[in-house]
Short mmCIF file of N, CA, C and O in Angstrom, two decimals:
data_model
loop_
_atom_site.label_atom_id
_atom_site.label_comp_id
_atom_site.label_asym_id
_atom_site.label_seq_id
_atom_site.Cartn_x
_atom_site.Cartn_y
_atom_site.Cartn_z
N MET A 600 6.40 5.47 2.12
CA MET A 600 6.01 5.11 3.45
C MET A 600 6.37 3.65 3.68
O MET A 600 6.43 2.86 2.75
N THR A 601 6.59 3.31 4.92
CA THR A 601 7.01 1.96 5.28
C THR A 601 6.02 1.36 6.26
O THR A 601 5.56 2.04 7.18
N ASP A 602 5.69 0.06 6.07
CA ASP A 602 4.81 -0.60 7.03
C ASP A 602 5.65 -1.26 8.12
O ASP A 602 6.87 -1.21 8.11
N ARG A 603 4.99 -1.89 9.09
CA ARG A 603 5.73 -2.46 10.22
C ARG A 603 6.58 -3.66 9.84
O ARG A 603 7.43 -4.10 10.61
N ASN A 604 6.37 -4.22 8.62
CA ASN A 604 7.18 -5.33 8.13
C ASN A 604 8.38 -4.86 7.31
O ASN A 604 9.12 -5.68 6.79
N GLY A 605 8.53 -3.55 7.16
CA GLY A 605 9.65 -3.00 6.41
C GLY A 605 9.40 -2.84 4.92
O GLY A 605 10.30 -2.46 4.18
N VAL A 606 8.18 -3.11 4.46
CA VAL A 606 7.85 -2.94 3.04
C VAL A 606 7.63 -1.45 2.77
O VAL A 606 6.93 -0.77 3.51
N VAL A 607 8.27 -0.96 1.72
CA VAL A 607 8.12 0.44 1.32
C VAL A 607 6.95 0.55 0.34
O VAL A 607 6.87 -0.22 -0.61
N TRP A 608 6.04 1.50 0.60
CA TRP A 608 4.86 1.72 -0.22
C TRP A 608 4.92 3.10 -0.84
O TRP A 608 5.27 4.06 -0.18
N ALA A 609 4.55 3.19 -2.11
CA ALA A 609 4.49 4.48 -2.81
C ALA A 609 3.03 4.81 -3.09
O ALA A 609 2.27 3.97 -3.57
N VAL A 610 2.64 6.04 -2.77
CA VAL A 610 1.30 6.50 -3.12
C VAL A 610 1.35 6.92 -4.58
O VAL A 610 2.18 7.73 -4.97
N THR A 611 0.48 6.33 -5.40
CA THR A 611 0.46 6.64 -6.83
C THR A 611 -0.57 7.72 -7.12
O THR A 611 -1.35 8.11 -6.24
N SER A 612 -0.60 8.17 -8.34
CA SER A 612 -1.61 9.16 -8.75
C SER A 612 -2.94 8.50 -9.06
O SER A 612 -3.94 9.18 -9.30
N ALA A 613 -2.98 7.18 -9.05
CA ALA A 613 -4.23 6.44 -9.33
C ALA A 613 -5.19 6.57 -8.15
O ALA A 613 -4.77 6.58 -6.99
N VAL A 614 -6.47 6.66 -8.48
CA VAL A 614 -7.51 6.76 -7.46
C VAL A 614 -8.61 5.78 -7.81
O VAL A 614 -8.99 5.64 -8.98
N TRP A 615 -9.13 5.09 -6.81
CA TRP A 615 -10.26 4.18 -6.99
C TRP A 615 -11.24 4.45 -5.85
O TRP A 615 -10.87 4.40 -4.68
N ASP A 616 -12.47 4.75 -6.21
CA ASP A 616 -13.50 5.02 -5.22
C ASP A 616 -13.06 6.12 -4.25
O ASP A 616 -13.21 5.99 -3.03
N ARG A 617 -12.43 7.15 -4.79
CA ARG A 617 -11.96 8.33 -4.05
C ARG A 617 -10.83 8.03 -3.06
O ARG A 617 -10.58 8.80 -2.14
N GLN A 618 -10.17 6.91 -3.21
CA GLN A 618 -9.04 6.58 -2.34
C GLN A 618 -7.80 6.36 -3.18
O GLN A 618 -7.86 5.80 -4.27
N SER A 619 -6.66 6.77 -2.65
CA SER A 619 -5.39 6.62 -3.36
C SER A 619 -4.99 5.15 -3.43
O SER A 619 -5.23 4.38 -2.51
N VAL A 620 -4.35 4.80 -4.54
CA VAL A 620 -3.79 3.46 -4.71
C VAL A 620 -2.32 3.50 -4.30
O VAL A 620 -1.60 4.41 -4.69
N VAL A 621 -1.90 2.56 -3.49
CA VAL A 621 -0.49 2.47 -3.09
C VAL A 621 0.14 1.24 -3.73
O VAL A 621 -0.52 0.25 -3.99
N TRP A 622 1.42 1.35 -4.01
CA TRP A 622 2.16 0.31 -4.72
C TRP A 622 3.36 -0.09 -3.88
O TRP A 622 4.16 0.73 -3.49
N PRO A 623 3.51 -1.40 -3.60
CA PRO A 623 4.65 -1.84 -2.79
C PRO A 623 5.90 -2.02 -3.65
O PRO A 623 5.81 -2.43 -4.80
N TYR A 624 7.04 -1.69 -3.08
CA TYR A 624 8.32 -1.96 -3.74
C TYR A 624 8.80 -3.34 -3.29
O TYR A 624 9.52 -3.48 -2.30
N VAL A 625 8.34 -4.38 -4.00
CA VAL A 625 8.71 -5.76 -3.70
C VAL A 625 8.99 -6.48 -5.02
O VAL A 625 8.45 -6.11 -6.05
N PRO A 626 9.85 -7.52 -4.99
CA PRO A 626 10.15 -8.24 -6.23
C PRO A 626 8.98 -9.08 -6.74
O PRO A 626 8.84 -9.30 -7.94
N VAL A 627 8.12 -9.56 -5.83
CA VAL A 627 7.00 -10.43 -6.21
C VAL A 627 5.79 -10.02 -5.37
O VAL A 627 5.90 -9.85 -4.16
N PHE A 628 4.64 -9.87 -6.03
CA PHE A 628 3.42 -9.56 -5.29
C PHE A 628 2.92 -10.79 -4.54
O PHE A 628 3.02 -11.92 -5.03
N THR A 629 2.38 -10.57 -3.35
CA THR A 629 1.71 -11.62 -2.58
C THR A 629 0.37 -11.05 -2.14
O THR A 629 0.05 -9.90 -2.45
N GLU A 630 -0.39 -11.82 -1.40
CA GLU A 630 -1.69 -11.33 -0.93
C GLU A 630 -1.54 -10.07 -0.08
O GLU A 630 -2.32 -9.15 -0.16
N GLY A 631 -0.49 -10.02 0.73
CA GLY A 631 -0.28 -8.87 1.61
C GLY A 631 0.52 -7.74 1.00
O GLY A 631 0.52 -6.64 1.52
N THR A 632 1.23 -8.03 -0.08
CA THR A 632 2.04 -6.99 -0.74
C THR A 632 1.71 -6.97 -2.22
O THR A 632 2.36 -7.61 -3.03
N ARG A 633 0.67 -6.25 -2.53
CA ARG A 633 0.21 -6.05 -3.90
C ARG A 633 -0.38 -4.66 -3.97
O ARG A 633 -0.68 -4.08 -2.93
N PRO A 634 -0.54 -4.08 -5.15
CA PRO A 634 -1.17 -2.77 -5.22
C PRO A 634 -2.56 -2.83 -4.57
O PRO A 634 -3.30 -3.79 -4.77
N MET A 635 -2.85 -1.83 -3.74
CA MET A 635 -4.15 -1.82 -3.05
C MET A 635 -4.50 -0.40 -2.65
O MET A 635 -3.70 0.52 -2.83
N LEU A 636 -5.69 -0.22 -2.13
CA LEU A 636 -6.12 1.08 -1.67
C LEU A 636 -5.39 1.44 -0.39
O LEU A 636 -5.04 0.57 0.42
N TYR A 637 -5.15 2.72 -0.18
CA TYR A 637 -4.34 3.20 0.93
C TYR A 637 -4.72 2.60 2.29
O TYR A 637 -3.83 2.19 3.04
N PRO A 638 -6.00 2.52 2.66
CA PRO A 638 -6.31 2.00 4.00
C PRO A 638 -5.98 0.51 4.19
O PRO A 638 -5.78 0.06 5.32
N ASP A 639 -5.91 -0.25 3.10
CA ASP A 639 -5.71 -1.70 3.24
C ASP A 639 -4.37 -2.12 3.83
O ASP A 639 -4.34 -2.95 4.74
N PRO A 640 -3.23 -1.58 3.36
CA PRO A 640 -1.98 -2.00 4.01
C PRO A 640 -1.89 -1.52 5.46
O PRO A 640 -1.26 -2.17 6.28
N GLU A 641 -2.53 -0.40 5.76
CA GLU A 641 -2.54 0.05 7.15
C GLU A 641 -3.31 -0.93 8.03
O GLU A 641 -2.94 -1.17 9.17
N ALA A 642 -4.35 -1.51 7.50
CA ALA A 642 -5.16 -2.45 8.27
C ALA A 642 -4.42 -3.77 8.50
O ALA A 642 -4.56 -4.40 9.54
N THR A 643 -3.61 -4.18 7.52
CA THR A 643 -2.94 -5.47 7.64
C THR A 643 -1.53 -5.38 8.20
O THR A 643 -1.07 -6.31 8.87
N ALA A 644 -0.82 -4.30 7.91
CA ALA A 644 0.58 -4.21 8.37
C ALA A 644 0.95 -2.80 8.80
O ALA A 644 2.11 -2.43 8.78
N GLY A 645 -0.02 -2.04 9.18
CA GLY A 645 0.21 -0.64 9.50
C GLY A 645 0.63 -0.43 10.95
O GLY A 645 0.84 -1.38 11.68
N PRO A 646 0.77 0.79 11.30
CA PRO A 646 0.51 1.97 10.49
C PRO A 646 1.67 2.24 9.53
O PRO A 646 2.80 1.84 9.78
N LEU A 647 1.36 2.91 8.42
CA LEU A 647 2.40 3.32 7.49
C LEU A 647 3.07 4.57 8.04
O LEU A 647 2.42 5.48 8.51
N THR A 648 4.40 4.57 7.99
CA THR A 648 5.15 5.71 8.51
C THR A 648 6.03 6.28 7.42
O THR A 648 6.47 5.57 6.52
N ARG A 649 6.26 7.55 7.50
CA ARG A 649 7.17 8.21 6.54
C ARG A 649 8.58 8.09 7.08
O ARG A 649 8.82 8.18 8.28
N GLY A 650 9.50 7.89 6.14
CA GLY A 650 10.84 7.83 6.64
C GLY A 650 11.83 7.21 5.75
O GLY A 650 11.76 6.68 4.77
#
């Protein structure tokens, strides 16, 4: 899935507190692009779209 900034996110098999963990495909993690729970990137740079 891709956010509005063009970052590609992968939904992993990891789960925390019943929510999926997503992982960004970026060379360096930052505050906005780091592994996080699925709703978090949607809140900051969403919506996530398939494509």
